[in-house]
Amino acid sequence: MFYHLQQIKFVQWIIIHIRYLIALAFVPSGFTKLVGERFTQLPTTGAIGQFFEVLYLSGIYYNFLGLAQIVTAILLMTQRFALIGTFFFLAITTNIWMITISLHFTGTWIITSLMMVAGLILLYWDKNRIAELYSENDLRRKKYAPKVSKLWVNAGVIYISTLLVLCFLGPQKDLISKSINVIAILILVGTTVYTNVVFWKKKKSV
């Protein structure tokens, strides 16, 4: 029954876009840490502010967290390496989830909990591939989740490249930066429209 569910185009579309969505959540926060900028400007008088200040002052570890988030986002966006990205995502998000619960973040724990659910859904989607890691019996090929087409792989490469460009430019006010920002946004929108039109026009699963 689960195999037949995996063959439904709409379900495939949901899984693909869950990967895009959670990867998108990691790009800006990861880039901020990678370049060594403060993630938040909360006052250090409270426990949450103190935590983020200490995290920022950790230096290389702070940069490493950002790099890990960017690598995870890239793996998820490319779709082809999404299973590896899912493992990375759950490892990082579990820590974030526990931090939001431990420090009593108002409302944020709901968002991180939803991110955890999304990661577990992706993990379950590839459960038969994961089963190969511990199973001594060969699993039939037909039990695997369908391979993602080049359409979504190429779209993922465009998404992650464009998002990194937007993060690198930041809120610049000069004309050139503004123009590049507009072009980048148009590329994102155009890619989204094109991939979805092509995907839904095809009769067979992709």
Short mmCIF file of C-alpha atoms in Angstrom, two decimals:
data_model
loop_
_atom_site.label_atom_id
_atom_site.label_comp_id
_atom_site.label_asym_id
_atom_site.label_seq_id
_atom_site.Cartn_x
_atom_site.Cartn_y
_atom_site.Cartn_z
CA MET A 1 0.00 0.00 0.00
CA PHE A 2 2.81 2.40 0.85
CA TYR A 3 4.48 1.61 -2.49
CA HIS A 4 1.29 2.56 -4.36
CA LEU A 5 1.10 5.78 -2.33
CA GLN A 6 4.61 6.66 -3.48
CA GLN A 7 3.52 6.41 -7.13
CA ILE A 8 0.90 9.16 -6.79
CA LYS A 9 2.10 12.35 -8.47
CA PHE A 10 0.56 14.68 -5.92
CA VAL A 11 2.28 12.83 -3.05
CA GLN A 12 5.60 12.98 -4.92
CA TRP A 13 5.06 16.70 -5.45
CA ILE A 14 4.45 17.22 -1.72
CA ILE A 15 7.63 15.34 -0.75
CA ILE A 16 9.73 17.27 -3.25
CA HIS A 17 8.43 20.61 -1.99
CA ILE A 18 8.82 19.67 1.68
CA ARG A 19 12.51 19.23 0.89
CA TYR A 20 12.63 22.62 -0.80
CA LEU A 21 10.76 24.29 2.07
CA ILE A 22 12.87 23.01 4.95
CA ALA A 23 16.05 23.65 2.97
CA LEU A 24 14.87 27.22 2.43
CA ALA A 25 14.54 27.63 6.21
CA PHE A 26 18.21 26.71 6.65
CA VAL A 27 19.73 28.98 3.99
CA PRO A 28 19.43 32.49 5.56
CA SER A 29 20.17 31.39 9.13
CA GLY A 30 23.05 29.19 7.99
CA PHE A 31 24.58 31.92 5.83
CA THR A 32 24.37 34.42 8.71
CA LYS A 33 26.34 32.08 10.96
CA LEU A 34 28.79 31.12 8.22
CA VAL A 35 29.87 34.73 7.61
CA GLY A 36 30.07 35.41 11.36
CA GLU A 37 27.14 37.80 11.79
CA ARG A 38 24.82 37.81 14.78
CA PHE A 39 21.71 35.67 14.29
CA THR A 40 19.63 37.80 16.65
CA GLN A 41 19.80 41.08 18.55
CA LEU A 42 18.02 39.90 21.71
CA PRO A 43 19.18 41.54 24.97
CA THR A 44 21.59 39.44 27.01
CA THR A 45 19.65 40.02 30.22
CA GLY A 46 17.50 36.94 29.56
CA ALA A 47 18.46 33.29 29.19
CA ILE A 48 17.65 33.21 25.47
CA GLY A 49 19.72 36.30 24.70
CA GLN A 50 22.63 34.97 26.76
CA PHE A 51 22.49 31.66 24.93
CA PHE A 52 22.67 33.27 21.48
CA GLU A 53 25.45 35.61 22.61
CA VAL A 54 27.57 32.72 23.89
CA LEU A 55 26.85 30.80 20.67
CA TYR A 56 27.98 33.81 18.63
CA LEU A 57 31.15 34.20 20.70
CA SER A 58 32.07 30.53 20.16
CA GLY A 59 33.68 31.61 16.89
CA ILE A 60 34.60 28.67 14.68
CA TYR A 61 31.83 26.53 16.16
CA TYR A 62 29.31 29.23 15.21
CA ASN A 63 30.67 29.24 11.64
CA PHE A 64 30.61 25.44 11.57
CA LEU A 65 26.91 25.41 12.44
CA GLY A 66 26.24 27.76 9.54
CA LEU A 67 28.26 25.62 7.16
CA ALA A 68 26.40 22.50 8.30
CA GLN A 69 23.06 24.19 7.63
CA ILE A 70 24.14 25.35 4.16
CA VAL A 71 25.45 21.87 3.24
CA THR A 72 22.19 20.34 4.46
CA ALA A 73 20.16 22.80 2.41
CA ILE A 74 22.22 22.00 -0.70
CA LEU A 75 21.73 18.25 -0.26
CA LEU A 76 17.97 18.66 0.18
CA MET A 77 17.60 21.10 -2.70
CA THR A 78 19.40 18.84 -5.15
CA GLN A 79 16.80 16.12 -4.42
CA ARG A 80 19.16 13.38 -5.60
CA PHE A 81 21.06 13.46 -2.31
CA ALA A 82 18.00 14.30 -0.25
CA LEU A 83 18.20 11.22 1.98
CA ILE A 84 21.65 12.25 3.22
CA GLY A 85 20.31 15.77 3.64
CA THR A 86 17.39 14.41 5.67
CA PHE A 87 19.76 12.71 8.13
CA PHE A 88 21.73 15.95 8.48
CA PHE A 89 18.54 17.98 8.80
CA LEU A 90 17.15 15.82 11.61
CA ALA A 91 20.48 15.89 13.48
CA ILE A 92 20.58 19.70 13.42
CA THR A 93 16.86 20.28 13.90
CA THR A 94 16.66 17.94 16.89
CA ASN A 95 19.19 20.15 18.66
CA ILE A 96 17.31 23.32 17.71
CA TRP A 97 14.03 21.75 18.81
CA MET A 98 15.42 20.84 22.23
CA ILE A 99 16.89 24.32 22.66
CA THR A 100 13.52 25.98 21.96
CA ILE A 101 11.83 23.67 24.48
CA SER A 102 14.55 23.95 27.15
CA LEU A 103 14.72 27.77 27.00
CA HIS A 104 10.93 28.15 26.70
CA PHE A 105 10.88 30.01 23.38
CA THR A 106 7.43 31.56 22.99
CA GLY A 107 5.77 29.93 19.98
CA THR A 108 9.06 28.96 18.33
CA TRP A 109 8.86 25.41 19.65
CA ILE A 110 5.74 24.95 17.49
CA ILE A 111 7.69 25.84 14.34
CA THR A 112 10.62 23.60 15.27
CA SER A 113 8.20 20.78 16.10
CA LEU A 114 6.65 21.09 12.63
CA MET A 115 10.16 21.00 11.15
CA MET A 116 10.81 17.79 13.08
CA VAL A 117 7.60 16.27 11.72
CA ALA A 118 8.60 17.27 8.18
CA GLY A 119 12.00 15.61 8.64
CA LEU A 120 10.44 12.40 9.95
CA ILE A 121 8.04 12.31 6.98
CA LEU A 122 11.00 12.54 4.60
CA LEU A 123 12.81 9.84 6.53
CA TYR A 124 9.80 7.52 6.31
CA TRP A 125 9.49 8.22 2.58
CA ASP A 126 12.85 6.51 2.02
CA LYS A 127 12.36 3.80 4.64
CA ASN A 128 13.17 0.97 2.20
CA ARG A 129 16.45 2.57 1.21
CA ILE A 130 17.29 2.98 4.88
CA ALA A 131 16.34 -0.68 5.49
CA GLU A 132 19.26 -1.72 3.24
CA LEU A 133 21.63 -0.46 5.91
CA TYR A 134 20.62 -3.19 8.33
CA SER A 135 18.75 -5.80 6.26
CA GLU A 136 20.52 -8.95 5.10
CA ASN A 137 17.85 -9.62 2.47
CA ASP A 138 17.75 -7.87 -0.90
CA LEU A 139 14.81 -5.52 -1.27
CA ARG A 140 13.01 -5.54 -4.58
CA ARG A 141 13.62 -2.46 -6.68
CA LYS A 142 9.92 -1.75 -7.06
CA LYS A 143 9.63 -1.11 -3.33
CA TYR A 144 11.80 1.97 -3.56
CA ALA A 145 10.46 5.50 -3.69
CA PRO A 146 10.47 6.79 -7.30
CA LYS A 147 13.61 8.54 -8.46
CA VAL A 148 13.32 12.29 -8.78
CA SER A 149 13.53 13.55 -12.36
CA LYS A 150 16.18 15.93 -13.66
CA LEU A 151 13.48 18.61 -13.76
CA TRP A 152 13.48 18.88 -9.96
CA VAL A 153 17.22 18.25 -9.62
CA ASN A 154 18.01 21.16 -11.94
CA ALA A 155 15.40 23.31 -10.22
CA GLY A 156 17.05 22.60 -6.87
CA VAL A 157 20.44 23.70 -8.18
CA ILE A 158 18.89 26.94 -9.45
CA TYR A 159 17.07 27.52 -6.16
CA ILE A 160 20.09 27.05 -3.91
CA SER A 161 22.41 29.06 -6.17
CA THR A 162 19.97 31.97 -6.40
CA LEU A 163 19.22 31.96 -2.67
CA LEU A 164 22.92 32.06 -1.82
CA VAL A 165 23.38 35.02 -4.16
CA LEU A 166 20.51 36.84 -2.42
CA CYS A 167 22.03 36.09 0.99
CA PHE A 168 25.46 37.25 -0.15
CA LEU A 169 24.11 40.56 -1.46
CA GLY A 170 21.93 41.22 1.58
CA PRO A 171 19.81 44.38 1.90
CA GLN A 172 22.00 46.49 -0.39
CA LYS A 173 20.67 49.84 -1.58
CA ASP A 174 22.82 50.54 -4.64
CA LEU A 175 21.29 50.16 -8.08
CA ILE A 176 23.39 47.17 -9.19
CA SER A 177 22.55 45.13 -6.09
CA LYS A 178 18.88 46.01 -6.37
CA SER A 179 18.88 44.92 -10.01
CA ILE A 180 20.56 41.62 -9.17
CA ASN A 181 18.03 41.05 -6.37
CA VAL A 182 15.14 41.62 -8.77
CA ILE A 183 16.66 39.29 -11.37
CA ALA A 184 17.27 36.61 -8.72
CA ILE A 185 13.67 36.82 -7.49
CA LEU A 186 12.39 36.59 -11.07
CA ILE A 187 14.57 33.50 -11.60
CA LEU A 188 13.09 31.88 -8.47
CA VAL A 189 9.53 32.65 -9.50
CA GLY A 190 10.13 31.63 -13.11
CA THR A 191 11.73 28.34 -12.08
CA THR A 192 8.83 27.56 -9.75
CA VAL A 193 6.21 28.25 -12.41
CA TYR A 194 8.07 26.39 -15.16
CA THR A 195 8.81 23.24 -13.14
CA ASN A 196 5.25 22.95 -11.88
CA VAL A 197 3.72 23.48 -15.32
CA VAL A 198 5.99 20.85 -16.87
CA PHE A 199 5.44 18.41 -14.01
CA TRP A 200 1.66 18.54 -14.09
CA LYS A 201 1.51 18.38 -17.89
CA LYS A 202 3.27 15.02 -17.92
CA LYS A 203 0.96 12.02 -17.72
CA LYS A 204 3.37 9.64 -16.01
CA SER A 205 4.93 10.00 -12.57
CA VAL A 206 8.25 11.80 -12.47
#
